Coordinates of C-alpha atoms and ligand atoms in Angstrom, one line a residue:
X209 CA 22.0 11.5 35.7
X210 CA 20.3 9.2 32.8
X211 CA 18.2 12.3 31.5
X212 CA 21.5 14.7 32.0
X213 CA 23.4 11.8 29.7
X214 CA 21.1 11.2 27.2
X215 CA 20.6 15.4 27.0
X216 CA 24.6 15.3 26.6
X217 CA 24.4 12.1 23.7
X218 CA 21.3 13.9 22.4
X219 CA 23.3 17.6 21.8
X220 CA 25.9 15.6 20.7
X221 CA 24.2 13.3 17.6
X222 CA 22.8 16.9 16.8
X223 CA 26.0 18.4 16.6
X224 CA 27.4 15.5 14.6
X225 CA 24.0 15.8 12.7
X226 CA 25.1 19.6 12.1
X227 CA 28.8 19.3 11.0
X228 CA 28.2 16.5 8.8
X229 CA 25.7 18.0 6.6
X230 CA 27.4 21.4 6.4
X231 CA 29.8 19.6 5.2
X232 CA 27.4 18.6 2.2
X233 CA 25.7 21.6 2.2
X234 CA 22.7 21.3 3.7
X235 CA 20.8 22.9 6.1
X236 CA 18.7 21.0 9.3
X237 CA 15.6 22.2 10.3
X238 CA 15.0 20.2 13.3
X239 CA 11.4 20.8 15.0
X240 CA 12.7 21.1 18.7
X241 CA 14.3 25.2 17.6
X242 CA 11.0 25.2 16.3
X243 CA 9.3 24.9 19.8
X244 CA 8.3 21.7 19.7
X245 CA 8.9 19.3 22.6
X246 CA 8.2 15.7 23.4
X247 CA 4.6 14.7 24.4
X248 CA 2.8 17.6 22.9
X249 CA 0.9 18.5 19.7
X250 CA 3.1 19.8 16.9
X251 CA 1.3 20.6 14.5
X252 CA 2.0 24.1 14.4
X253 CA 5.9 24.1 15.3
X254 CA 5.8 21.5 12.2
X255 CA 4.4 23.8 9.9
X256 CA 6.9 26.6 10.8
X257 CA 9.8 24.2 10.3
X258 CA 8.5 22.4 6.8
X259 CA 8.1 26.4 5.7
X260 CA 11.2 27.2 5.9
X261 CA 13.0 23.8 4.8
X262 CA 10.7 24.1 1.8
X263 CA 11.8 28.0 0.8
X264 CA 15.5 26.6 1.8
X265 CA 17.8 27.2 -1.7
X266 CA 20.1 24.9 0.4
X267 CA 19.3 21.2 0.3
X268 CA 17.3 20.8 3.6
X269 CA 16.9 18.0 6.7
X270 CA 13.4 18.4 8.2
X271 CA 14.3 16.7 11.5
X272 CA 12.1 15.1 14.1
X273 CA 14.2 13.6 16.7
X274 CA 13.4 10.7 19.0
X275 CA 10.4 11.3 21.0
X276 CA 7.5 10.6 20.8
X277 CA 4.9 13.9 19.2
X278 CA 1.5 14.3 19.1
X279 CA 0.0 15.4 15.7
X280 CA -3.2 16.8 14.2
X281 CA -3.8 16.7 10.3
X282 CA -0.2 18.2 8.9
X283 CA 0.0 19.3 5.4
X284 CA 3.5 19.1 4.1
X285 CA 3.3 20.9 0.5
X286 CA 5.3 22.4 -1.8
X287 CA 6.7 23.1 -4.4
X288 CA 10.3 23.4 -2.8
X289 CA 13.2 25.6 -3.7
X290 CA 15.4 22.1 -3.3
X291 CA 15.7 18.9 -1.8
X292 CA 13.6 17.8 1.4
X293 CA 14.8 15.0 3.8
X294 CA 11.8 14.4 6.0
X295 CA 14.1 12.3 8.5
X296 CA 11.8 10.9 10.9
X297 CA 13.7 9.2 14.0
X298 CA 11.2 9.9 16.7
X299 CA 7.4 8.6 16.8
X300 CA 4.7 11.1 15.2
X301 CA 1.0 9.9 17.2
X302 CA -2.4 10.7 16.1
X303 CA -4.7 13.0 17.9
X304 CA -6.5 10.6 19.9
X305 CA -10.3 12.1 17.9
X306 CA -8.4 13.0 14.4
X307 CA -9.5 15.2 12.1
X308 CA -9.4 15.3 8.5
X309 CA -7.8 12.8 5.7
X310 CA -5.0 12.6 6.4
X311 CA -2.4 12.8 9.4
X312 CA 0.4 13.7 7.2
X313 CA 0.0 14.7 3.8
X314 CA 3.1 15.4 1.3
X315 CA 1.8 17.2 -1.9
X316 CA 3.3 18.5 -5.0
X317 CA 7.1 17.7 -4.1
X318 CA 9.9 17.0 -6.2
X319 CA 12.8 14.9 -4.8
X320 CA 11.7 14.2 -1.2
X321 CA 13.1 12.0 0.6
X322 CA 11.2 10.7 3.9
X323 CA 13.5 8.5 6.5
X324 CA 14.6 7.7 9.1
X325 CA 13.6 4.8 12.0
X326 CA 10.9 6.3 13.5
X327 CA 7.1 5.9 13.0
X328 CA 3.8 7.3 12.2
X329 CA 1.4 5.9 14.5
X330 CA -2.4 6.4 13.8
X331 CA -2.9 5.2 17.3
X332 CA -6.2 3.2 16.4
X333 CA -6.9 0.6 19.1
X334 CA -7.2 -3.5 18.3
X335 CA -10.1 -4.2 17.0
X336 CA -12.0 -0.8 15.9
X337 CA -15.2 -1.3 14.3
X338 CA -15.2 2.1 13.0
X339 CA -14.3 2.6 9.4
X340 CA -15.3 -0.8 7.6
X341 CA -16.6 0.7 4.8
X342 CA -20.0 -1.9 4.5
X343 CA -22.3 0.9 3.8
X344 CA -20.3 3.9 2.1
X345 CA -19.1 4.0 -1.0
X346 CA -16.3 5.8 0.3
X347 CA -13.8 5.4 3.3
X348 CA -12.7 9.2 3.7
X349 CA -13.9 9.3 7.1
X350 CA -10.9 8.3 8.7
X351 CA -7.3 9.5 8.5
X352 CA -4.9 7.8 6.5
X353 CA -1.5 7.5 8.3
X354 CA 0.4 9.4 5.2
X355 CA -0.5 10.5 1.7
X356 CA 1.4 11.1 -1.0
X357 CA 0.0 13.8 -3.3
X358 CA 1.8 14.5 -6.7
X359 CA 4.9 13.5 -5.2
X360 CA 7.5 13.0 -7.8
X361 CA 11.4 11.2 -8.2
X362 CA 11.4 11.1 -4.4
X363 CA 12.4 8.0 -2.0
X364 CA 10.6 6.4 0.9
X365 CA 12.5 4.7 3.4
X366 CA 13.0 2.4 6.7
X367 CA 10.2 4.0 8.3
X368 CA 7.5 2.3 10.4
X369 CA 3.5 2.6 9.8
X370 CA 1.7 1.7 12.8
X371 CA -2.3 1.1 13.4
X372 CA -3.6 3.8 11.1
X373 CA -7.4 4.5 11.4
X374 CA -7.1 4.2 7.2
X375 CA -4.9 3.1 4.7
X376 CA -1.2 3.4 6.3
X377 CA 0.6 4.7 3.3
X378 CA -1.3 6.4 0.1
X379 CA 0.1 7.3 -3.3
X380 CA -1.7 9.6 -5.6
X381 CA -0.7 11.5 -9.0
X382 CA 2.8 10.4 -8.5
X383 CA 5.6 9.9 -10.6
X384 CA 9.1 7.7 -10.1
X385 CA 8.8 7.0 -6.1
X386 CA 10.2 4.5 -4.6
X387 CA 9.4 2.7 -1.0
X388 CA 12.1 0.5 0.6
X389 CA 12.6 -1.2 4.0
X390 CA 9.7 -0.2 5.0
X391 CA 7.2 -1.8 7.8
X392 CA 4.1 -1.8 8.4
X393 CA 2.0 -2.8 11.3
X394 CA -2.4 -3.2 11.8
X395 CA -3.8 -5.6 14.0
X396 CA -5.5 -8.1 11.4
X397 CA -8.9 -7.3 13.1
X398 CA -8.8 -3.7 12.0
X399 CA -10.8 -3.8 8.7
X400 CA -9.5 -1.1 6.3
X401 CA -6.1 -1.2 7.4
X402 CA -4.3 -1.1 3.6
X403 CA -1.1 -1.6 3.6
X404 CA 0.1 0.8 0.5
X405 CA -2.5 1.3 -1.6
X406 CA -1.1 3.1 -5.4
X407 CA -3.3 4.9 -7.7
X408 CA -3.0 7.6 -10.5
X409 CA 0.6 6.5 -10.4
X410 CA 3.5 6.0 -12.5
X411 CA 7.0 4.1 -12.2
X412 CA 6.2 3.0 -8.6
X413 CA 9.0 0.4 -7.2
X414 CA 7.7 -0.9 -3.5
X415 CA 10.9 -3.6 -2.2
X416 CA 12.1 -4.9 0.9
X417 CA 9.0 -4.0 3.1
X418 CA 7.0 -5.9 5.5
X419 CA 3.3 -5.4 6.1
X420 CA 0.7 -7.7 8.6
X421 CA -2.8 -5.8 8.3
X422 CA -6.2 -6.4 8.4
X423 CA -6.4 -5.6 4.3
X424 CA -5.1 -5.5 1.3
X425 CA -1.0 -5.9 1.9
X426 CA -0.1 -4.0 -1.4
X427 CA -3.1 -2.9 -3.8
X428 CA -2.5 -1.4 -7.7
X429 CA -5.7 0.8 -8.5
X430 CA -6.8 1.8 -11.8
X431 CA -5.0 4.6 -13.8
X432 CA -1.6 3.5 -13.1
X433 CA 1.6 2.2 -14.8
X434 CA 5.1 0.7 -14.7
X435 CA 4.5 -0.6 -10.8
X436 CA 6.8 -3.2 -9.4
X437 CA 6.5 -4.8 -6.2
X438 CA 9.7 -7.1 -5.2
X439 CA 10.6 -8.8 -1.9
X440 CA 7.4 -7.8 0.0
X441 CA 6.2 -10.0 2.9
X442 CA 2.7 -9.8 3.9
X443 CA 0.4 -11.2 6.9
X444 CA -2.0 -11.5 8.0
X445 CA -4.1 -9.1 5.9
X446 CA -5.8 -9.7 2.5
X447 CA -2.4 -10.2 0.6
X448 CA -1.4 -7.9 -2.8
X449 CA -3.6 -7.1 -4.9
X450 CA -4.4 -4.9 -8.4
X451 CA -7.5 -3.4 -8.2
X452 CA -10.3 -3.5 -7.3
X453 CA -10.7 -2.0 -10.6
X454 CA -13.8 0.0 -12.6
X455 CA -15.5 1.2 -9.5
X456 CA -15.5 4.7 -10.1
X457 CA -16.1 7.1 -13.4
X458 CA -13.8 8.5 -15.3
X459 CA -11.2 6.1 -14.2
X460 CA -8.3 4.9 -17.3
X461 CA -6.3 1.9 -17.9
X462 CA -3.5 -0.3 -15.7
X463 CA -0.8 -1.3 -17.0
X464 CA 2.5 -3.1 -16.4
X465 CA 2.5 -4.3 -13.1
X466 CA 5.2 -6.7 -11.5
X467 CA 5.0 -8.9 -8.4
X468 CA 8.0 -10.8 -7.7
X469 CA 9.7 -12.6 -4.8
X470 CA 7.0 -11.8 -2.7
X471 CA 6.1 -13.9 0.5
X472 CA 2.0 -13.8 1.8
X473 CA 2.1 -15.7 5.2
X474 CA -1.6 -16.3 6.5
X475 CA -2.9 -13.9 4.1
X476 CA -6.8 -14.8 3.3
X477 CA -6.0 -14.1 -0.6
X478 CA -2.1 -14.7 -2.2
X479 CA -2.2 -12.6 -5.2
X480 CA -5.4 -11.1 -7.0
X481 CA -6.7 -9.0 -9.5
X482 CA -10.3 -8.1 -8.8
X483 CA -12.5 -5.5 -10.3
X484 CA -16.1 -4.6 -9.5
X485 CA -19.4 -5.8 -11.8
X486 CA -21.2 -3.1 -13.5
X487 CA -18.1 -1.0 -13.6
X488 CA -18.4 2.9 -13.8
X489 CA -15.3 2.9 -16.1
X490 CA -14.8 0.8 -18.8
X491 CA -10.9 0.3 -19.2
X492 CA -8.0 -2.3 -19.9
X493 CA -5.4 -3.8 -17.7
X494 CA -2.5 -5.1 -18.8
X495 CA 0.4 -6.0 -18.6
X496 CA 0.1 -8.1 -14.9
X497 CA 2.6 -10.9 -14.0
X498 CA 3.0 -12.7 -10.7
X499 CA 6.5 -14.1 -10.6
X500 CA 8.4 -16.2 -7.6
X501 CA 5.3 -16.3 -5.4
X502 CA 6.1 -17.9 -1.7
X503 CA 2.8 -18.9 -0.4
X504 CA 2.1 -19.9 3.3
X505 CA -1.1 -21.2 4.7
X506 CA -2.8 -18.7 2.1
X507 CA -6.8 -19.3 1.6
X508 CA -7.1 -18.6 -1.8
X509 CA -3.4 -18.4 -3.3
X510 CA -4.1 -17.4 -6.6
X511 CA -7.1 -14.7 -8.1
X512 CA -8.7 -12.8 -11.1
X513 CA -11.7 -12.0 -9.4
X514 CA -14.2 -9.9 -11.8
X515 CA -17.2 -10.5 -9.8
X516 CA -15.8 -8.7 -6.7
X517 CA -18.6 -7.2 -5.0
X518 CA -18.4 -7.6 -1.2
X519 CA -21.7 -6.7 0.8
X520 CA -23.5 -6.6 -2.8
X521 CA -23.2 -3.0 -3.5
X522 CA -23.1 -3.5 -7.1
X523 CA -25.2 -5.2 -9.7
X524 CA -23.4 -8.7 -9.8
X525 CA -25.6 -9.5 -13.1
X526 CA -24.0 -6.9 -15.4
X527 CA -20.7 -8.0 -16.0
X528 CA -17.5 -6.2 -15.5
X529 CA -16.3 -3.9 -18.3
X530 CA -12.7 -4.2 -17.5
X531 CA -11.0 -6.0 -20.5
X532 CA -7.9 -8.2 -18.8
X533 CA -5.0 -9.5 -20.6
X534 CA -1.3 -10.5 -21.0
X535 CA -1.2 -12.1 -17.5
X536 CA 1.1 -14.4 -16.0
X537 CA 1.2 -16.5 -13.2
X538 CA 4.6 -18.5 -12.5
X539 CA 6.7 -20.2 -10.0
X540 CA 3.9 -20.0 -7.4
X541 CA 4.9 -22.2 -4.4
X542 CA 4.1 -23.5 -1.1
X543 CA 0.4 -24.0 0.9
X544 CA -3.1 -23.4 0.6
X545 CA -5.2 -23.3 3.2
X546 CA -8.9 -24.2 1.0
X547 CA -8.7 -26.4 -1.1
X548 CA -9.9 -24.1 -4.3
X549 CA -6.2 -23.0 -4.9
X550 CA -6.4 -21.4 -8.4
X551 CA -9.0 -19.2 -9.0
X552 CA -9.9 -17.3 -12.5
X553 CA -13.4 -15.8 -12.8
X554 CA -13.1 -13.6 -15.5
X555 CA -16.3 -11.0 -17.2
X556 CA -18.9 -13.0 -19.1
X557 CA -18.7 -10.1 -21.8
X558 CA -14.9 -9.4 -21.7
X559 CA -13.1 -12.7 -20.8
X560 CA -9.6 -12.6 -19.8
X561 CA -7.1 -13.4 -22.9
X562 CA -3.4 -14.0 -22.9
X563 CA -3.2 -15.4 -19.3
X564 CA -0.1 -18.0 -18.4
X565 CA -0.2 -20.3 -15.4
X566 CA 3.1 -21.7 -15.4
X567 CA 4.8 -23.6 -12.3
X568 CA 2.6 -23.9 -9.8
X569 CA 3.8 -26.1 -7.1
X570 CA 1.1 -25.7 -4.1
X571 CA -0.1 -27.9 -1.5
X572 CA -3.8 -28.2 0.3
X573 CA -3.3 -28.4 4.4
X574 CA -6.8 -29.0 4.8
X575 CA -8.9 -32.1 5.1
X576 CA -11.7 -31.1 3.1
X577 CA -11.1 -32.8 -0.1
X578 CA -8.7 -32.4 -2.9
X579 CA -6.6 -29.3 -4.1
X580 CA -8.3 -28.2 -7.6
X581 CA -8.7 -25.1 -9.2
X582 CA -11.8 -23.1 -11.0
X583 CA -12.2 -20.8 -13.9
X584 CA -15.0 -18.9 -15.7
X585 CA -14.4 -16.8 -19.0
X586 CA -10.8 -18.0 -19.3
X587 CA -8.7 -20.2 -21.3
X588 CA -5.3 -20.3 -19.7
X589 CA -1.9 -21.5 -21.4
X590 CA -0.6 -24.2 -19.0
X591 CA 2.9 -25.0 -18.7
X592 CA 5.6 -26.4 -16.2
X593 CA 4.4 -27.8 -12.8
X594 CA 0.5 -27.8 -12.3
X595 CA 0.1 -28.9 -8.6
X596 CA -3.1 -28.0 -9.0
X597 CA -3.6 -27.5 -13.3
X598 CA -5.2 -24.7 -13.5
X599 CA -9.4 -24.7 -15.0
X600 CA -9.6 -28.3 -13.4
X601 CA -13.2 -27.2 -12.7
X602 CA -15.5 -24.4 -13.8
X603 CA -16.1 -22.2 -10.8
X604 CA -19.5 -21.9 -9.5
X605 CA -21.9 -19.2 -10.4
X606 CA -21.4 -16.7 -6.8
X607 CA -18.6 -18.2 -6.1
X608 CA -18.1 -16.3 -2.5
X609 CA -14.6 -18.0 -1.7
X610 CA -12.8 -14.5 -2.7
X611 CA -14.3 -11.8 -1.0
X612 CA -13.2 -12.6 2.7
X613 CA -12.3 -9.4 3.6
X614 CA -14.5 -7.2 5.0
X615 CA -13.3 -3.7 3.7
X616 CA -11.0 -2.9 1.0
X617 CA -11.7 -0.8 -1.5
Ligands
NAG72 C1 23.1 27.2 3.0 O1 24.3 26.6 3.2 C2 25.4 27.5 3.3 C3 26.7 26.7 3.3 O2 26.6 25.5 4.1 C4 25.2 28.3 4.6 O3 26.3 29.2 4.8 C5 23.9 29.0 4.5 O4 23.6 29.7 5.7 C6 22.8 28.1 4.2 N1 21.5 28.8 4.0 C7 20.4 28.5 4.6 C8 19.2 29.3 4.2 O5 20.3 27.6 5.5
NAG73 C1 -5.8 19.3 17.4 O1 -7.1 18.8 17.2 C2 -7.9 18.9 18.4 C3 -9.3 18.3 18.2 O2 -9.4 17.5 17.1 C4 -8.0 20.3 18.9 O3 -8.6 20.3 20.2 C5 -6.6 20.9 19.1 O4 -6.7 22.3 19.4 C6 -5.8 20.8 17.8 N1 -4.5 21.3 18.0 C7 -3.9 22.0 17.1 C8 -2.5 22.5 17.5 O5 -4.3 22.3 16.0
NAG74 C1 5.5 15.8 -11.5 O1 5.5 15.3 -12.8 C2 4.4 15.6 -13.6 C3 4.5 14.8 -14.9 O2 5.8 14.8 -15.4 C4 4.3 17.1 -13.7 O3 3.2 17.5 -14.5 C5 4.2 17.7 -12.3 O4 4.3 19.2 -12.5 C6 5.4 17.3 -11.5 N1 5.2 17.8 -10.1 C7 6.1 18.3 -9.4 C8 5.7 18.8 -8.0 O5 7.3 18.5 -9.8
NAG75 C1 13.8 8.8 -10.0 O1 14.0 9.4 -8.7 C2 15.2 9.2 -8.2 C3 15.3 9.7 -6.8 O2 15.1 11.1 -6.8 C4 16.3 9.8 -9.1 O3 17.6 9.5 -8.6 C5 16.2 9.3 -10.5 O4 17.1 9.9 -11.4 C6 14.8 9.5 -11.0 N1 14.6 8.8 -12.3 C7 14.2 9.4 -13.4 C8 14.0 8.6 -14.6 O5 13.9 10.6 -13.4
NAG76 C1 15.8 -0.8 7.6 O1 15.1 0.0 8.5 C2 15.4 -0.2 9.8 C3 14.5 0.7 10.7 O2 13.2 0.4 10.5 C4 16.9 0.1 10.0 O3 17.2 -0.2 11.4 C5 17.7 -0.7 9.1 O4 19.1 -0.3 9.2 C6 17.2 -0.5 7.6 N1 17.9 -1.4 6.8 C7 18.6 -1.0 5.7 C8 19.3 -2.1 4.9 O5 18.8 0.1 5.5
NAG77 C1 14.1 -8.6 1.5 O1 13.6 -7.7 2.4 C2 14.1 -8.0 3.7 C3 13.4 -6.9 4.6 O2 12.0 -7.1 4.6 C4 15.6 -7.8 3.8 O3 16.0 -8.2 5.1 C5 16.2 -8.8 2.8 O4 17.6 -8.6 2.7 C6 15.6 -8.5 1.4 N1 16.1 -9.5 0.5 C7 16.8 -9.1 -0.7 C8 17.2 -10.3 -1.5 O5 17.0 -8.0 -0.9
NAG78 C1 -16.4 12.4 -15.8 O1 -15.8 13.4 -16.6 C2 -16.7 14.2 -17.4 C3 -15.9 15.0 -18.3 O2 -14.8 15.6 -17.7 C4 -17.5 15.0 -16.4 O3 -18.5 15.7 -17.1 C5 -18.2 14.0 -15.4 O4 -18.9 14.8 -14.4 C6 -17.3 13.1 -14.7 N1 -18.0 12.1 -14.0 C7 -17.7 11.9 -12.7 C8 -18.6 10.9 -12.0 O5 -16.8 12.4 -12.1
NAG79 C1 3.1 -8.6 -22.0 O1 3.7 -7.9 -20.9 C2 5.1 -7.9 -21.0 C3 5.6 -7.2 -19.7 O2 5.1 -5.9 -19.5 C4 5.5 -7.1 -22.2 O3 6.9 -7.1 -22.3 C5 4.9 -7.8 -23.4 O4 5.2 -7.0 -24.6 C6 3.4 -7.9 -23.3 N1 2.9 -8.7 -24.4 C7 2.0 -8.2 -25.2 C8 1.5 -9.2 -26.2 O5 1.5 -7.1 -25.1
NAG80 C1 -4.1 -21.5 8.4 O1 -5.1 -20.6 8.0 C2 -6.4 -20.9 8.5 C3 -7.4 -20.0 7.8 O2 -7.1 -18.7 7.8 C4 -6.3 -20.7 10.0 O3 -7.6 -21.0 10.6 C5 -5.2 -21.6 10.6 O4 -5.1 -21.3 12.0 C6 -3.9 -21.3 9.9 N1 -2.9 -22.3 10.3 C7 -1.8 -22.0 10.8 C8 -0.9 -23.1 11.2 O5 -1.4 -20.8 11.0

């Protein structure tokens, strides 16, 4: 009787589904006509249906209903005759031994639109020890829950990310996207487990989203501009960060980035900008400002990291070539959990200039000693609340404090 009910409610949604987008015009491409059923791969039937939406002249729904689908590496490209709505309201699961990059890649799209309550889930179990990227210089092994591709003026929304084997959500070459309301989910023992990680991008806007990991929450890399992040809660995980910067060649300049009314809750670092020593590309970033900064129990609340070099794959003597400027810090509030609070290590032969510290209202937790602050290669303007001030100290030659996580890139 329940399955004959929820068959009736199900037939029924889709009809509704049917009329009122007719209504607008658009067409629905729902994967189930396309023989795919619940508890199966889809791959293929996927494939078929994302063909046709995307040589559609109508504007197009790409729908996966609720259930729960199995799928290999999916490659979703275009470009499309007109709009895509990848509505996502049942669960997508990784093969349980995936293959390639990616599970779902979107590439060269204009004006998509992914939604929906549903998830991708990159079914990686608690605790995986694969994919900590100690000894390569790249994590490619494993896939990435969904890639973005030149991807531009398109919309991500209320979708869940669930314990991908990589990064959960990867944007590359794109232009004017924006992510809202969107959640993501790691166990905080799974090294690798980047939130969103941005690169190559333009006009990014990530709001409204909730992230616990076991990496970076949010990370900026090089070559990108005009990114704003607002209203993002992270933890646990390795809190947002821009960089790490300069690692690889051929690599151009950040600028613009803007972190406000963010919360980090248990995160090892708040927020951070950290590029590598001996950099492959020698490039600016500008532009940064941390603004309305909620900390709670954070280790190491504030960061310009130069030296970042975890599991000493670089040459930590030749400093970094990444010239940073016109940063601000401001209204940073709440706990530490060390009692190092502010930290600014800046490159011996490019130190930071133009950095504000303004505001900064934390408190130590901790027993070990007094909440201070350390800086090398940087001469802050202080103003407002200094609970620490920052530079109280100058900050020890390996400082080590910083790199805590064990894998981001
Ligand atoms: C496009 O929409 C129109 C009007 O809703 C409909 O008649 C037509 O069949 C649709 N075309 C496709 C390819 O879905
Ligand atoms: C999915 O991948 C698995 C192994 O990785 C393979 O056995 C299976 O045939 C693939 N399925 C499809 C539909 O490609
Ligand atoms: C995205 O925008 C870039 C830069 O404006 C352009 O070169 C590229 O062709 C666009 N891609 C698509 C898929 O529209
Ligand atoms: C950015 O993309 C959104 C969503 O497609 C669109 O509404 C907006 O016009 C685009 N903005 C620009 C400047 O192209
Ligand atoms: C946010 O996404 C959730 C599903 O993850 C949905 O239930 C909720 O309605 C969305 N909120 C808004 C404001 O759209
Ligand atoms: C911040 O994001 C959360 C979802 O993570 C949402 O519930 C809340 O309304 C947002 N706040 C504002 C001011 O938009
Ligand atoms: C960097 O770009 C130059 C010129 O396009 C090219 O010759 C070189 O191989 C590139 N280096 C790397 C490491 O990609
Ligand atoms: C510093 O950054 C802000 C925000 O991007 C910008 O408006 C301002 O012009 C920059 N200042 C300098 C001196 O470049
Ligand atoms: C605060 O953070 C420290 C270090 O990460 C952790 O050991 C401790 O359990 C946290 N305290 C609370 C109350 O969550």
């Amino acid at each position: 009787m329940m399955g004959l009910k929820s068959n009736i409610m199900a037939l029924l949604l889709h009809l509704l589904l049917m009329l009122a987008s007719t209504a607008k015009g658009q067409s629905i491409f729902d994967i189930t006509t396309y023989g795919a059923k619940p508890n199966t791969d889809i791959t293929q039937a996927l494939a078929n249906a994302w063909k046709d939406a995307c040589a559609s002249t109508n504007s197009s729904i790409l729908l996966i209903p609720i259930g729960v689908y199995q799928l290999n590496q999916s490659i979703l490209d275009g470009p499309c005759k007109s709009t895509i709505d990848f509505r996502l309201e049942g669960t997508l699961q990784a093969h349980p031994n995936p293959i390639g990059n990616m599970m779902v890649l979107f590439e060269h799209i204009d004006q998509l639109t992914v939604s929906g309550t549903g998830a991708f889930d990159g079914q990686r179990k608690k605790g995986g020890d694969k994919n900590d990227c100690r000894l390569e210089k790249t994590c490619a092994k494993f896939p990435r829950n969904v890639k973005f591709n030149s991807i531009n003026n398109s919309i991500v929304k209320d979708i869940t990310s669930l314990d991908s084997q990589n990064f959960h959500i990867n944007l590359f070459d794109c232009k004017n996207v924006t992510l809202q309301n969107v959640t993501i989910i790691s166990p905080e023992s799974n090294p690798n487990s980047d939130g969103i990680h941005v690169s190559s991008s333009e006009e990014i806007n990530i709001l409204n989203t909730q992230i616990s990991n076991g990496a970076d929450c949010v990370s900026v890399g090089d070559s990108s501009k005009q990114i704003t992040i607002t209203n993002v809660t992270c933890g646990p995980g390795d809190g947002i960060s821009i960089g790490s910067l300069g690692r690889y060649a051929n690599r151009t300049e950040v600028t613009g980035v803007t972190v406000k009314s963010c919360k980090l809750i248990n995160t090892w670092n708040g927020v951070r900008i950290k590029s590598w020593p001996d950099s492959a590309s020698a490039y600016t970033a500008s532009d940064l400002h941390f603004e309305d900064i909620e900390m709670v129990n954070v280790s190491n609340p504030v960061v310009i990291n130069q030296e970042y070099c975890p599991f000493d794959q670089c040459d930590k003597k030749i400093p970094s070539k990444i010239k940073i400027s016109n940063v601000s810090f401001k209204n940073i509030r709440g706990t530490s959990a060390t009692s190092v609070a502010i930290q600014l290590i800046c490159s011996k032969d490019l130190p930071c200039e133009d950095v504000e510290v303004a505001d900064i209202d934390l408190t130590y937790t901790g027993t070990q000693g007094r909440i201070t602050s350390q800086c090398r290669n940087v001469i802050p303007i202080i103003t407002g609340k200094q609970n620490p001030r920052a530079c109280v100290e100058a900050a020890p030659i390996n400082a080590t404090s910083t790199s805590t996580s064990m894998a981001e890139l």
